[in-house]
Every structure is written in C-alpha cells, then in structure tokens.
mmCIF file of C-alpha atoms in Angstrom:
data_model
loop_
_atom_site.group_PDB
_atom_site.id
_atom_site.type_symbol
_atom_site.label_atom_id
_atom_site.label_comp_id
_atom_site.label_asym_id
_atom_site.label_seq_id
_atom_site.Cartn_x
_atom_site.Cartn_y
_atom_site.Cartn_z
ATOM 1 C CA UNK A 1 61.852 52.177 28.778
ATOM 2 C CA UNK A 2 58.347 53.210 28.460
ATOM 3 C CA UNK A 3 58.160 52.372 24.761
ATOM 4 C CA UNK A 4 59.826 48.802 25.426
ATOM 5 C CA UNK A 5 57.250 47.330 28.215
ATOM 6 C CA UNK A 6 54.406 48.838 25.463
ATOM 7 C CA UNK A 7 56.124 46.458 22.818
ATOM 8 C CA UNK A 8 56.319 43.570 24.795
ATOM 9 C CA UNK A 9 52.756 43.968 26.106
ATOM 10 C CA UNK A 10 51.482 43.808 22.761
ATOM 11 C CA UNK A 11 53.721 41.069 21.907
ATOM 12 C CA UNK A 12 52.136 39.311 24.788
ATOM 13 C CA UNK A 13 48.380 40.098 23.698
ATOM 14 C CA UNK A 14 49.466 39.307 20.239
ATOM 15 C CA UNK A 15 50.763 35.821 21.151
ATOM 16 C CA UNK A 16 48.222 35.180 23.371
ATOM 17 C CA UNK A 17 45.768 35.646 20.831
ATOM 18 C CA UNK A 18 47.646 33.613 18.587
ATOM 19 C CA UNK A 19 47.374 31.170 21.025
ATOM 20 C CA UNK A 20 44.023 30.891 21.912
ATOM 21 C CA UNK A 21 43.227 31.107 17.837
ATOM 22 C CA UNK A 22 45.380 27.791 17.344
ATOM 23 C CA UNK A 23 43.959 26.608 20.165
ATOM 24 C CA UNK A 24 40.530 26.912 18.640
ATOM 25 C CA UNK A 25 41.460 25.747 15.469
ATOM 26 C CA UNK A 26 43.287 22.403 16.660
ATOM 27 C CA UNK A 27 40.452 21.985 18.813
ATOM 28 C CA UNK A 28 37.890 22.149 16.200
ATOM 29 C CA UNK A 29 40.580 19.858 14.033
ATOM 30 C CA UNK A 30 40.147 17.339 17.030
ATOM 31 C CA UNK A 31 36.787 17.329 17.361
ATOM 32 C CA UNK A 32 36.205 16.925 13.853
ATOM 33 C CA UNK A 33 38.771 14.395 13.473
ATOM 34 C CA UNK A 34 37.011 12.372 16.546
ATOM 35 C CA UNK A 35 33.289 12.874 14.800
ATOM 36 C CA UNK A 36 34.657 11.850 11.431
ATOM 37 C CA UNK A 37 35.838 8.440 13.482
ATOM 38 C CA UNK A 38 32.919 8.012 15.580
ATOM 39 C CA UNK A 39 30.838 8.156 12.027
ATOM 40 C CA UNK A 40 32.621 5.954 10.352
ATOM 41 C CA UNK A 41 33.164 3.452 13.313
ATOM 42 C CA UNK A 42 29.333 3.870 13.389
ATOM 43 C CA UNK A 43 28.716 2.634 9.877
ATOM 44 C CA UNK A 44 30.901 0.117 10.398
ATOM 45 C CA UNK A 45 28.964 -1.045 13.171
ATOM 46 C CA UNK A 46 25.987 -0.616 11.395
ATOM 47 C CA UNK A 47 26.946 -2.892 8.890
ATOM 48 C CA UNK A 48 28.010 -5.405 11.111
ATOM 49 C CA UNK A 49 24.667 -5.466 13.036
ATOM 50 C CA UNK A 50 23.262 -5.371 9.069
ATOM 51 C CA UNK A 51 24.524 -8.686 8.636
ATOM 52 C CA UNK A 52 24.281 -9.924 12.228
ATOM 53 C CA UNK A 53 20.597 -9.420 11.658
ATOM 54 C CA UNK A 54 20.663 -11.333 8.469
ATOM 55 C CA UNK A 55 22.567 -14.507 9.915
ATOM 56 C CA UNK A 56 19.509 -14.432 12.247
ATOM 57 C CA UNK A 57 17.067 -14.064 9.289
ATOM 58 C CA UNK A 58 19.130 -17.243 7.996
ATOM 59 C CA UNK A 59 18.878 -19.259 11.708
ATOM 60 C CA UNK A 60 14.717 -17.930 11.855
ATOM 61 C CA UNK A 61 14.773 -19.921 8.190
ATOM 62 C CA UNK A 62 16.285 -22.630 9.866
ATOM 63 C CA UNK A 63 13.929 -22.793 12.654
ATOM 64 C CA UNK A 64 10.716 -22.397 10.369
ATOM 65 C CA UNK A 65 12.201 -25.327 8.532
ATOM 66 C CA UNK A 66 12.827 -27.678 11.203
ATOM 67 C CA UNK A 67 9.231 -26.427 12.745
ATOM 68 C CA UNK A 68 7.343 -27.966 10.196
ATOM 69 C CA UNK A 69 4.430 -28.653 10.293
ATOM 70 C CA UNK A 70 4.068 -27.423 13.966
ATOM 71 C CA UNK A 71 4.955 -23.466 13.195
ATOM 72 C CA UNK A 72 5.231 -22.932 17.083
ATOM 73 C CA UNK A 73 5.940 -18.866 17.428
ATOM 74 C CA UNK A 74 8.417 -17.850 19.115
ATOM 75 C CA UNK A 75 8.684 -14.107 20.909
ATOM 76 C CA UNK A 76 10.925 -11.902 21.703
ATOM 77 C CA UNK A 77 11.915 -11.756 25.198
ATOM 78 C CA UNK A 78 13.126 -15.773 25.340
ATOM 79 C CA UNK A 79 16.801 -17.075 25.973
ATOM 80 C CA UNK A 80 16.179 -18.430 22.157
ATOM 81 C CA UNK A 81 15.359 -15.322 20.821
ATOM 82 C CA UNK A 82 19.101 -13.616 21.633
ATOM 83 C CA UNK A 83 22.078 -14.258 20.721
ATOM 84 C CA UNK A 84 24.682 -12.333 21.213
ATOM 85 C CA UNK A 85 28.056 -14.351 20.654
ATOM 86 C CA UNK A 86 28.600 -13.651 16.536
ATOM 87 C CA UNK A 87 31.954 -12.268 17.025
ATOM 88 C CA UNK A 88 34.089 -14.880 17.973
ATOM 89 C CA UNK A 89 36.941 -12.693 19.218
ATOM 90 C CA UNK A 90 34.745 -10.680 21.185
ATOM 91 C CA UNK A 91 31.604 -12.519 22.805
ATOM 92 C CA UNK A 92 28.658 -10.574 23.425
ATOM 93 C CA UNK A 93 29.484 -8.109 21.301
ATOM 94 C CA UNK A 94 27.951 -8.514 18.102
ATOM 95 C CA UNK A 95 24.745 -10.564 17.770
ATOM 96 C CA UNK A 96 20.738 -10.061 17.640
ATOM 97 C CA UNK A 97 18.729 -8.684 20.554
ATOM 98 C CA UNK A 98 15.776 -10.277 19.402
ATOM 99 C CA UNK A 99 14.516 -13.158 16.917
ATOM 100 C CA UNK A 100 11.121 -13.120 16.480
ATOM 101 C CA UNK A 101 9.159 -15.584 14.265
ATOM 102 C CA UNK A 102 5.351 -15.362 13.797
ATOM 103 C CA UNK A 103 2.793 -17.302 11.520
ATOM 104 C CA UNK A 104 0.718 -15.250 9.228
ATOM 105 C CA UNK A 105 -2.734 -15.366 10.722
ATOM 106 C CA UNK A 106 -6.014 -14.821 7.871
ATOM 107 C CA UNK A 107 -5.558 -14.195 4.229
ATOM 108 C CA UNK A 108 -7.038 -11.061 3.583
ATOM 109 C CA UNK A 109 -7.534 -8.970 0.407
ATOM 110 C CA UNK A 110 -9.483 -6.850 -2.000
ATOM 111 C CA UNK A 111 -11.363 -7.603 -4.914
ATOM 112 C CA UNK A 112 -12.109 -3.926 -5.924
ATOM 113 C CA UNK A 113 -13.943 -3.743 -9.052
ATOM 114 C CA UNK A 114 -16.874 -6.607 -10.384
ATOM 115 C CA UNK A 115 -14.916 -10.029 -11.559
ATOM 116 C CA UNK A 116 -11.760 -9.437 -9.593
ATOM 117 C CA UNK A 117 -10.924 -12.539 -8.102
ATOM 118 C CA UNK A 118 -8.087 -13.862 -6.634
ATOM 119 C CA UNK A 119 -6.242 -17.579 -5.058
ATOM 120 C CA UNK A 120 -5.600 -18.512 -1.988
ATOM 121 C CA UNK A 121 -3.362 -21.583 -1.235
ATOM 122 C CA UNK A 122 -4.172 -22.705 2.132
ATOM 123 C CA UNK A 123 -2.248 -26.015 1.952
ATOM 124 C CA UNK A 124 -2.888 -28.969 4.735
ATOM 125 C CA UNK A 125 -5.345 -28.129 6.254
ATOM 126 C CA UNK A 126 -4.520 -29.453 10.364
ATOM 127 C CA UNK A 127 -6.645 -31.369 12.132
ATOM 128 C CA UNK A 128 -8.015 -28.813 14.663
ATOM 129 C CA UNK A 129 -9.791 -26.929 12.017
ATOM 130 C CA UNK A 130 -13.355 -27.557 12.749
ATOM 131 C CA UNK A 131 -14.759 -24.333 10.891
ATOM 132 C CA UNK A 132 -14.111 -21.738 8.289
ATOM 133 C CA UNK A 133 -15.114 -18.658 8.515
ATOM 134 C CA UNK A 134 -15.227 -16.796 4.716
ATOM 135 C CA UNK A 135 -15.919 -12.772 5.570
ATOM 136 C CA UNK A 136 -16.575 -9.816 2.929
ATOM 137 C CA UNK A 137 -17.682 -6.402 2.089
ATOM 138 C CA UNK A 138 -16.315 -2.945 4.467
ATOM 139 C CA UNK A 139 -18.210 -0.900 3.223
ATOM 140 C CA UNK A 140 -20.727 1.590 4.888
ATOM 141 C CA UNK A 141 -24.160 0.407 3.971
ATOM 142 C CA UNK A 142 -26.569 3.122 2.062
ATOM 143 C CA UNK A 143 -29.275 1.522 3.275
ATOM 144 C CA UNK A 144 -30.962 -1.625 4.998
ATOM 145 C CA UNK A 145 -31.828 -3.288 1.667
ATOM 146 C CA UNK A 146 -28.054 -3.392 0.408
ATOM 147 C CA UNK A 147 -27.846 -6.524 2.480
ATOM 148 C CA UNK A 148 -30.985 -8.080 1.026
ATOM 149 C CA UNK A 149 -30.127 -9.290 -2.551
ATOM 150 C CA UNK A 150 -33.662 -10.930 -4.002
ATOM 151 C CA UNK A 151 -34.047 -14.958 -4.313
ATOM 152 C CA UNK A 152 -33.787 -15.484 -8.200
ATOM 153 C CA UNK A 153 -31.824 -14.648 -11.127
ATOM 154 C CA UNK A 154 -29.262 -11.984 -11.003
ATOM 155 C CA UNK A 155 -29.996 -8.537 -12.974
ATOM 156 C CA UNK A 156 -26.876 -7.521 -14.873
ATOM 157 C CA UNK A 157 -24.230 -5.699 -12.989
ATOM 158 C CA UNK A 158 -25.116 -1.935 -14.132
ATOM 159 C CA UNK A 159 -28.364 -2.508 -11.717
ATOM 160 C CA UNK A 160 -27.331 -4.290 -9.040
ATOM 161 C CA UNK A 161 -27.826 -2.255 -5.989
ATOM 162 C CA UNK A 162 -26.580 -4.628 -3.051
ATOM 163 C CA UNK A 163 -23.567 -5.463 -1.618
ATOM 164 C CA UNK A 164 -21.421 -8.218 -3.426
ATOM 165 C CA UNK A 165 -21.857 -11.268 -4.296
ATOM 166 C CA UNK A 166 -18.915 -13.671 -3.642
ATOM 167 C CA UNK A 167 -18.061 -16.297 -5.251
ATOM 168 C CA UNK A 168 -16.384 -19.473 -3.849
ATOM 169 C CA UNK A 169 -14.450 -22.032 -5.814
ATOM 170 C CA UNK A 170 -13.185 -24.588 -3.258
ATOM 171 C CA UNK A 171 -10.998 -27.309 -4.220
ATOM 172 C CA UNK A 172 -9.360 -29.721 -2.355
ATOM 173 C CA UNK A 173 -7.052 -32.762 -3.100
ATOM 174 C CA UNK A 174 -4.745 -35.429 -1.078
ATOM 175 C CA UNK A 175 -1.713 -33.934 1.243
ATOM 176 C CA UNK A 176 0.596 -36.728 -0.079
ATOM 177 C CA UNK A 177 1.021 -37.852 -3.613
ATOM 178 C CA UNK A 178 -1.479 -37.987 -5.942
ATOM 179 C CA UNK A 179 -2.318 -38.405 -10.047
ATOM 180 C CA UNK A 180 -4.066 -35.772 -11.259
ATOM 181 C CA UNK A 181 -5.957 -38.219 -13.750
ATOM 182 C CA UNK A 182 -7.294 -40.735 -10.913
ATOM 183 C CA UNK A 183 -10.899 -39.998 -10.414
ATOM 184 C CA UNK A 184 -12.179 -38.814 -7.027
ATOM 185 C CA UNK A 185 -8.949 -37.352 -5.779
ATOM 186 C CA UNK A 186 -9.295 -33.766 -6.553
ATOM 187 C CA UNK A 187 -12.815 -32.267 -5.408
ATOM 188 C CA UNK A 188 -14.067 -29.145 -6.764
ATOM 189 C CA UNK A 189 -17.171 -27.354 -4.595
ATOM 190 C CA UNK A 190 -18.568 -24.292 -6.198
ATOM 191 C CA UNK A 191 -20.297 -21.776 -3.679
ATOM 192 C CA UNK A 192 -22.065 -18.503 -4.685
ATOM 193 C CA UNK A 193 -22.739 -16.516 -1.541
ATOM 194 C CA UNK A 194 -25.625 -14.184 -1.967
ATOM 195 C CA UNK A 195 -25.976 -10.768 0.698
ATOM 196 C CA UNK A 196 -28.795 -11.725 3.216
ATOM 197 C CA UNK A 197 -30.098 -9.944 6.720
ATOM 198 C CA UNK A 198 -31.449 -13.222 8.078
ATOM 199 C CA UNK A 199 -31.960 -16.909 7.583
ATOM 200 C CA UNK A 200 -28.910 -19.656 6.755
ATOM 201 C CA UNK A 201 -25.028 -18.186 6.792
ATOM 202 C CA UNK A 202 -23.744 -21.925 8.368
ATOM 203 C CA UNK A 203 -23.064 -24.829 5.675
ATOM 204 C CA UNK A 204 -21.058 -28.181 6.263
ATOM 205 C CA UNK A 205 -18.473 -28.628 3.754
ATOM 206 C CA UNK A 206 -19.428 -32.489 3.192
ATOM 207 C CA UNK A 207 -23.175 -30.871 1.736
ATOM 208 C CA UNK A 208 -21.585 -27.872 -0.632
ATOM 209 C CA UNK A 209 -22.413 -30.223 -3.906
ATOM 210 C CA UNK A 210 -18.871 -31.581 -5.610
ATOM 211 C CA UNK A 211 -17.831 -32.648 -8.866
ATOM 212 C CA UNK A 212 -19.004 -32.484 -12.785
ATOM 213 C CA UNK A 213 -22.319 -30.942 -13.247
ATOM 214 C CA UNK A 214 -22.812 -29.784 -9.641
ATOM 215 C CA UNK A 215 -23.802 -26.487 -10.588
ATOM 216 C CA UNK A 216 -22.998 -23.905 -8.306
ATOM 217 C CA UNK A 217 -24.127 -23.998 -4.262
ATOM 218 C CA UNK A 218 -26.518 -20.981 -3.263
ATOM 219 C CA UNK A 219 -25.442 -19.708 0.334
ATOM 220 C CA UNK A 220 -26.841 -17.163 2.502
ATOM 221 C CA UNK A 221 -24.197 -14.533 3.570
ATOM 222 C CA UNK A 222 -25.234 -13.297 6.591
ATOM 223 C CA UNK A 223 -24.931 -9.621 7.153
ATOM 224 C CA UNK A 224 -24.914 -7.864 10.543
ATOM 225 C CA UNK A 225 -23.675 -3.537 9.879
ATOM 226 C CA UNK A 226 -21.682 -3.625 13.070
ATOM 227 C CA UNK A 227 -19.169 -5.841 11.863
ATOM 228 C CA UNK A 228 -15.697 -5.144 10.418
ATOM 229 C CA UNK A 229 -16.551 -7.386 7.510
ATOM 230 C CA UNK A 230 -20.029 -7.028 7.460
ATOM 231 C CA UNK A 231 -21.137 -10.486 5.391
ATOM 232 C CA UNK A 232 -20.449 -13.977 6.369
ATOM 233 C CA UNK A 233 -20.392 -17.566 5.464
ATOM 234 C CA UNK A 234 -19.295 -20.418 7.989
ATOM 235 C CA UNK A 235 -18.531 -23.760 6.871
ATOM 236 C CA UNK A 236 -18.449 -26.465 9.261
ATOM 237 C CA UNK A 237 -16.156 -29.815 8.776
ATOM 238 C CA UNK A 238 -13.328 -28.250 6.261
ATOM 239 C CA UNK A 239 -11.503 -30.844 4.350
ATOM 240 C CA UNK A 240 -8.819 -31.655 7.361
ATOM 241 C CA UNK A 241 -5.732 -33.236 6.700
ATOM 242 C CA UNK A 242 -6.260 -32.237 3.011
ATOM 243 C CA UNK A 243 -4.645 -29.177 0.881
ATOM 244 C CA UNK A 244 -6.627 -26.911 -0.354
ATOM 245 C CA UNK A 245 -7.119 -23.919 -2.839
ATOM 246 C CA UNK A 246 -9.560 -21.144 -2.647
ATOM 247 C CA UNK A 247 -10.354 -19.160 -5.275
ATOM 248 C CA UNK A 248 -12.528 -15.791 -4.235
ATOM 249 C CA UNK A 249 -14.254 -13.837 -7.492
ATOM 250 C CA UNK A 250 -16.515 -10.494 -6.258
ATOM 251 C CA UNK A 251 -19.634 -10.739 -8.647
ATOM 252 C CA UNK A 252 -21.564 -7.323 -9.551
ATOM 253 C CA UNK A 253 -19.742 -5.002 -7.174
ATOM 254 C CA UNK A 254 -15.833 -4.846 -5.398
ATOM 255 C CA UNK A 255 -15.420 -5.816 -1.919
ATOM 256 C CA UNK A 256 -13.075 -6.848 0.496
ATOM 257 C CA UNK A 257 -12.280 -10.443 1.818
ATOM 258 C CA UNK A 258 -11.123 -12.250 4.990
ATOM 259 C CA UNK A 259 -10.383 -16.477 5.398
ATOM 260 C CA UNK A 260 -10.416 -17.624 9.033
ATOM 261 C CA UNK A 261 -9.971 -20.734 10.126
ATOM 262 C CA UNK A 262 -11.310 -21.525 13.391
ATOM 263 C CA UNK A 263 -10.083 -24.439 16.133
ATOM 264 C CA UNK A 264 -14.254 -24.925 17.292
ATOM 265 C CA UNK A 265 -17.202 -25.493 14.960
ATOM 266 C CA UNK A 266 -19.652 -22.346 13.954
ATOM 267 C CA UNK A 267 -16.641 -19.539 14.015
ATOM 268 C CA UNK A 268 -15.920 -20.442 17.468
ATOM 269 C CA UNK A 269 -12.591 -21.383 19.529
ATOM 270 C CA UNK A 270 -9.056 -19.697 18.855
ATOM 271 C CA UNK A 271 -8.252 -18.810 15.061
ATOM 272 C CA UNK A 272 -5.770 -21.046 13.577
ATOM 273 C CA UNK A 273 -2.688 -18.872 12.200
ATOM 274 C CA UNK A 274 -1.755 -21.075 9.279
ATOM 275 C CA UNK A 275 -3.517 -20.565 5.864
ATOM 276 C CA UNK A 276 -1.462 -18.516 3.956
ATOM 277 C CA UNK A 277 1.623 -20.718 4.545
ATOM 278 C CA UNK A 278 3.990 -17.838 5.570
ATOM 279 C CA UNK A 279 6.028 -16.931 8.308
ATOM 280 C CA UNK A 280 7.606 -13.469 9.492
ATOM 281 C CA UNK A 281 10.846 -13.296 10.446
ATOM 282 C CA UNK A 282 11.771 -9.803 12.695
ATOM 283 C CA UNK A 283 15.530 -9.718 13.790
ATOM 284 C CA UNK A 284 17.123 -6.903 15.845
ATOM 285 C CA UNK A 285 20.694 -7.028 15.948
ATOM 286 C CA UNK A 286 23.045 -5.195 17.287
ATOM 287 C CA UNK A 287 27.226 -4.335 17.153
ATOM 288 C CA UNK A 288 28.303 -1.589 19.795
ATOM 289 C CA UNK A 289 26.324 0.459 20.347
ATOM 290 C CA UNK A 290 24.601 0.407 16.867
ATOM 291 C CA UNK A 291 21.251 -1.557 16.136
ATOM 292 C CA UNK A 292 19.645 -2.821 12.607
ATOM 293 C CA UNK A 293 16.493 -4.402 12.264
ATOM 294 C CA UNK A 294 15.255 -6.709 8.917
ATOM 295 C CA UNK A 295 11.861 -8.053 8.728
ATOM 296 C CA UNK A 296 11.710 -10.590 6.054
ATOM 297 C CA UNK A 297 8.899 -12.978 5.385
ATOM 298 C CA UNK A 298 9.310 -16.611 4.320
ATOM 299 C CA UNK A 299 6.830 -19.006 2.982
ATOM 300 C CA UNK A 300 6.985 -22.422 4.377
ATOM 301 C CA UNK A 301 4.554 -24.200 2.036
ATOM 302 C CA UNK A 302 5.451 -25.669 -1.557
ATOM 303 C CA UNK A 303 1.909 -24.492 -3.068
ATOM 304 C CA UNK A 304 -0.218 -26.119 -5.074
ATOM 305 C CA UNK A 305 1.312 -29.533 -5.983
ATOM 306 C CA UNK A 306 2.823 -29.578 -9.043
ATOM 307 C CA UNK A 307 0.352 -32.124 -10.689
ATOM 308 C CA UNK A 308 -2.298 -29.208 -10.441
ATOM 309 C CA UNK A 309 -0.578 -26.762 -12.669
ATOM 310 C CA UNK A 310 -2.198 -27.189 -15.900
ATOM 311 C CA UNK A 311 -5.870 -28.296 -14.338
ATOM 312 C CA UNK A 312 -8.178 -26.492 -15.303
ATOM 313 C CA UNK A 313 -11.153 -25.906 -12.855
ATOM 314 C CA UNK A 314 -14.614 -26.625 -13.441
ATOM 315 C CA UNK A 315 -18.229 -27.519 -11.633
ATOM 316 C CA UNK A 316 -19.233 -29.166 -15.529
ATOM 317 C CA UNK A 317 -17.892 -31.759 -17.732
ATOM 318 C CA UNK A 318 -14.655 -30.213 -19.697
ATOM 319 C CA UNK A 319 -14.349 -31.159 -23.195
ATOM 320 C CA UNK A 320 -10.711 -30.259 -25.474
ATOM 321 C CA UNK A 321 -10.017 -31.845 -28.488
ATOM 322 C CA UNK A 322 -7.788 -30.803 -31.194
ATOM 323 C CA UNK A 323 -4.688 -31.697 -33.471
ATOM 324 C CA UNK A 324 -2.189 -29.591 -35.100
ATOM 325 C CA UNK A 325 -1.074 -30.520 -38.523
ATOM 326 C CA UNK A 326 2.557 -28.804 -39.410
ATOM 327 C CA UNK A 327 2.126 -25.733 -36.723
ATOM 328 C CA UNK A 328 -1.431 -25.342 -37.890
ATOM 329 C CA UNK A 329 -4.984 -26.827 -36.099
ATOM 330 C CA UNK A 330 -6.767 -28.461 -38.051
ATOM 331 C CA UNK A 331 -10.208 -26.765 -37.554
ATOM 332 C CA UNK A 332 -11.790 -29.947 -40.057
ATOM 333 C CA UNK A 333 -11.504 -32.406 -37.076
ATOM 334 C CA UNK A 334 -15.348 -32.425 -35.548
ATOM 335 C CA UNK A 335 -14.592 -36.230 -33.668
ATOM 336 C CA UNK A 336 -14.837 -35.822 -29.983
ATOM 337 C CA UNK A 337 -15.723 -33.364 -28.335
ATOM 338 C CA UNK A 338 -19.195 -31.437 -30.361
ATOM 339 C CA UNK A 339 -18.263 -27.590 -31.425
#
C-alpha cells in the first residue's frame, strides 16, 4: 500500500510539472503570438498614418497653391490644421494631427572659398518691401583692421588681409510678360560692397547706377563685431512689384551671406518671409495609436521667367558675332563685333 500512494504521488508531481511546463510554454506561444500581431498591426498602422500624412502633404500643396500670392501661414493648433476623418468607415480614426505650412524666411548661404558665388531668385517682390538688408562674413575678426579694407584698387587675393568683399549683381525685370529684346525692361545694377568700420552702409536702389557701361557701384559695408553677420549693406526702395535675381560672388576671401527683406525703410519693421519662393509643409498624422510625420518643402514660384534663360548678364556693352560654315566657325569673319 505504501509503495502505491509513493507512485501516485510522483505521478502527481510529475503531471503537475508537466502542467505548469505546458503552461509556460503555451503561455509564451500566446504572448508571442499576441506581440507578433500587435507588430504587425503596428506597421500597418504605420503605413496608414505614412500615407495619411502624405494626403496632407498633397492638401498643404493645395493650400500653398490657392494662397498665392498671399502665403498666409498657417500653425498647428487650428481647426484647419486637423483632420482626422480619412477613413471613411471609421471617422476619426485615421487622419493628421497637425498641418503646418510656413514660408521660408531669408536666403542664406556660404560662399566658402574666393569667387564662389551663387543665385538667388527672389521673384515679385510685394509691395511692403521698403528695404533690403544684404548681410555677410561670421567670422571672428583677428583684428580691428579686418573690417577696414583701403579706398583704391584691390591687391590680388594672396594679400588681402580683410574680410570679404561681396559682390552684388542685381537684376530686375517686369512681373508680367515681357520680351527679353525690348530695351529698358530688364535692369542690371552692379554693387561691389567693400568691408568698412564707419561711414555709408545705406544706398537707395533707384541711385545703384543701371545698365551698359555702368561700371560697378562702390558701397560701404558696414561692420559692427557684435553681430551675427558682422558686415552690412541696406538698400532702400527695392524694385517692388518687380521680380528679381540676385547674384552674390565673395571676392578675395569666403564668407557667409544673409538676404532680408524688411516691411520699414533702413532694416526696420517686421522681415518679410518671402524671397526664396518656398514653402514647408510639416504633417503629423496619425492611425491608432501610431503617428508618422513628413516634412516636405515646396516651391511656389516659377523662377526666373523663361525669356531670361539664355541672357547673359553684364554692367558693359556685349558683343557675339559668329557663323558656322558646315559644323565649323568660320574664324575669317572680322564684320561686327572687333576681336
């Protein structure tokens, strides 16, 4: 009798073991089985709110479109910056949290080694742009005297010990249509800003010399070490209700760049958020309980009209004149312009 209750006992312990081992296992079966699902219900949800985001990348397009020209920004936190019916069978559900569309505020750049230069199409210019504000160089002055370049000629680049000097090519033609061809319509100003401590650094845009045989404008930068960008030019009076193109070259040293436009004459008033002609689009979206975000940025501006594409730019009178016989110039031809 003795010998039977010790073989069921251990019959018991065995199958209770048993037990609690299956147990364990079909648990851990479970578990992984419900982790497994919750992942891939997760990346199923993350793709939805993937593309929920980009329908509202699509709908910010929309808006930026139908905006034009009065790029009004529009921030999170607004009933127009949700929406959160996308899923038709399910309201609420699936949509963006948060549509947010700014304008690009001032071009800014480098030009890091001597001759680096770059474009900037501004485009219409609107008509509460009183003043322009053209900033350059960040870096930490050696000395007082690497913001006072001499009055004169230029030494050659290998000696120049001062703080760069920018060049300005400003051009600006009519908003609407235009011939290339017709006389007067496209304006060319060319500006050389110098690095000075004192003494000029405000121009109006009507006296910066235009057209053929101008030569090129001499302009005070004025420089001032506590600033961010420590030289500056401000023009007054920018071409308004004009496009425009500016073209930056960094003469005898690299240096960084910053275009502002400004609402109030001198640099003053609010800064105008338009000039490079782009918007940013920042959607949040979300399906569940899973979110996605896509930034994506949009330009809103054609560029440069079209009848500008093969101009060439120039302060002096252009001459090009030559024939091609077969494939081959004919280098004889001296009529026109003089070689």
């Amino acid at each position: 009798m003795r010998h039977s209750d010790e073989r069921g006992a251990v019959a018991l312990i065995t199958a209770i073991i048993i037990s609690i081992l299956l147990t364990i296992i079909t648990t851990g079966l479970i578990s992984l089985m419900v982790t497994e699902l919750r992942q891939a219900n997760d990346a199923e949800q993350s793709v939805r709110a993937y593309y929920a985001a980009q329908s509202g990348v699509e709908d910010g397009i929309r808006s930026v479109i139908a905006a034009l020209p009065g790029q009004a920004q529009q921030l999170c936190g607004t009933a127009a910056s949700r929406n959160t019916d996308l899923d038709p069978a399910n309201p609420g559900v699936v949509g963006w949290t948060c549509q947010q569309i700014t304008y690009s505020g001032s071009p800014t750049g480098s030009l890091p080694q001597p001759d680096k230069s770059t474009q900037i199409d501004v485009g219409t210019l609107p008509a509460n742009a009183n003043s322009m504000v053209i900033s350059w160089d960040t870096t930490p002055a050696p000395g007082a005297n690497f913001y006072n370049a001499p009055v004169g000629n230029f030494p050659a680049a290998g000696s120049w010990p001062y703080a760069a000097v920018l060049e300005a090519a400003m051009i600006d033609y009519p908003a609407g249509s235009f011939s290339a061809s017709t006389p007067g319509q496209i304006l060319l100003r060319n500006a050389l800003m110098v690095p000075r401590p004192s003494g000029g650094g405000t121009y109006d845009y009507a006296a910066i010399k235009p057209g053929a045989g101008a030569g090129i404008n001499p302009m005070n930068g004025i420089c001032n070490v506590s600033r961010a960008y420590r030289c500056q030019v401000i023009i007054n009076n920018p071409p308004r209700g004009r496009n425009m193109i500016l073209r930056l070259r960094s003469r005898y040293t690299g240096t960084d760049y910053r275009v502002e436009f400004h609402t109030a004459a001198n640099g003053g008033g609010s800064i105008i958020p338009v000039p490079d002609g782009a918007a940013t689009i920042d959607i949040t979206a979300k399906a569940g309980d899973v979110f996605r975000r896509v930034v994506y940025r949009v330009p809103y501006k054609n560029g440069a009209a079209s009848g500008l594409d093969y101009v060439i730019y120039s302060d002096r009178d252009i001459c090009k004149d030559f024939s091609t016989i077969n494939g081959l110039i004919d280098y004889s031809r001296t009529v026109g312009c003089p070689y």
